[in-house]
Amino acid sequence: MADIHHENPPLIISKVAIIGAGVSGIAASKQLSHHNPVVFEASDSIGGVWKTCAYESTKLQSARKDYEFSDFPWPNRDDPSFPTHAEIVDYLESYAKHFDVLKFVEFNSKVVKLRFVGHRESIEFGVNARGYVSPLPGHPVWQIAVKRNDSENLEWYAFEFVVVCIGKYGDIPKIPNFPNNKGPEVFQGKALHSLDYCKLDKDAATRLLKGKKVAVIGYKKSAIDLAVECAEANQGPEGQPCTMVVRTLHWTVPHYWVWGLPFFLFYSTRSSQFLHERPNQGILRTLLCYLLSPMRRGVSNFVESYLLWKLPLQKYGLKPDHPFEEDYASCQMAIMPENFFTEADKGNIVFKKSSNWGFWKDGIEFDDSTKMKADVVILATGYNGKKKLKTILPDPFRSLIEYHPSGTMPLYRGTIHPLIPNMAFVGYIESVANLHTSELRSMWLARYVDEKFKLPSVENMLEQIYKEMEVSRRTTRFYKRHCISTFSINHSDEICEEMGWNSWRKRSWFAEAFSPYGSQDYSHKN
């Protein structure tokens, strides 16, 4: 195996490389197992963010049966409780052992650099739009530099096809930009990102929070869980309240029922998604969408009415100004922990809405010139997935992963970048259940790699991607996320059709119209 300065050629050990052994990496490795892929995993275990970016209280956002592989149901799939992050890691490990996937995984092997060694014409096909070269051309196209066990030495490998599964979360935190003298360097307390908090064990986390004035920046799932953990660590007369600094409000739900009706009826069936715009829908379908728009708004208002009745959103000034469907369409709906507002009622969680803020020596200063003292500030501000990709991709591909003005990565079927040859990305598209989304696209990818179907021309792929982005842009103001939740069934239909499968997976028209779609519907070809 060669160092970066060594002249010997890289070692070729497989046709296919997979980078990352999280949910998407494990799904891809199982579907591509007949190619004996090499899976490079930077940590010492599988599970991805469920292993490395979970708090003590982190749980799944959906029911077990909505988050399972098509051929490996949960043993207790009817348990109504949301599984903990530890249960999810156990489930993933059981899946990997059952299908003998672990033999492909190289642990403590961090990919730090990719190098394109294919023919130049394969990166110029965008000009003539003739389409891809063969997925497995019979010779190396990519070289991968790997660091083992934190060693400074690089080991180089060569592959015909690379599947990137490092995801958008974890590894690189997204830190806000601060004005001069308003950054964390002027703060005399402790400032950290939620990624740093994830690395603390329960005792260390309690010591950090207990008896401290804590500010949590953010109002998405990670910030909400953090606030609850902070409140639980500050019970009693000497406890201090946790302040959530909220820049953008989003709708939260207490559970998956609305006025006694299951939530899936409103957004996750063919009949409910018929109300929403989708790509490639034609003139008649577009007209129907326009005529049915009052019904679509009515569904959103119906859900909002329940949430405003069930949760004290108006009491705490947490009612968003935008419709509920915009959060659903951008995959930003979060489940509220049961005790969140109980702790708020006790004064253990308080809220401060502010569009801009910065640090001062004793805490946080807001855009209205008010100041708040704090001992600890935790930035639950998300992760920089694009930067993570840019650190390993070479030019000219580095500049292609961000499509302006949406900012999302242009991926055909959420998997193939039309301008990056012999490479796929799994786990970069969001929907109702991301495990199911990754598994189905891994099935599609395996068939593409086996040349059981051919991709459209580059021009047609880019056109399809643009259509999906336009649907998102018209559906939600938060369109800078690759989310297909309002047309997920149609998206899966098109994938099935490309694979030669029957796109309608249910046993009756009634089930097709009114029951939700999940992984089990794609367990075999109809």
mmCIF file with all atom_site columns, C-alpha atoms in Angstrom, residues 66 102 321 331 447 520:
data_model
loop_
_atom_site.group_PDB
_atom_site.id
_atom_site.type_symbol
_atom_site.label_atom_id
_atom_site.label_alt_id
_atom_site.label_comp_id
_atom_site.label_asym_id
_atom_site.label_entity_id
_atom_site.label_seq_id
_atom_site.pdbx_PDB_ins_code
_atom_site.Cartn_x
_atom_site.Cartn_y
_atom_site.Cartn_z
_atom_site.occupancy
_atom_site.B_iso_or_equiv
_atom_site.pdbx_formal_charge
_atom_site.auth_seq_id
_atom_site.auth_comp_id
_atom_site.auth_asym_id
_atom_site.auth_atom_id
_atom_site.pdbx_PDB_model_num
ATOM 1 C CA . ASP A 1 66  ? -41.690 3.176  9.603   1.00 0.00 ? 66  ASP A CA 1
ATOM 2 C CA . LEU A 1 102 ? -19.604 -6.319 8.458   1.00 0.00 ? 102 LEU A CA 1
ATOM 3 C CA . ASP A 1 321 ? -46.117 32.517 10.750  1.00 0.00 ? 321 ASP A CA 1
ATOM 4 C CA . CYS A 1 331 ? -38.646 17.731 6.200   1.00 0.00 ? 331 CYS A CA 1
ATOM 5 C CA . ARG A 1 447 ? -29.368 -2.329 -10.562 1.00 0.00 ? 447 ARG A CA 1
ATOM 6 C CA . GLN A 1 520 ? -42.256 -3.449 3.487   1.00 0.00 ? 520 GLN A CA 1
#
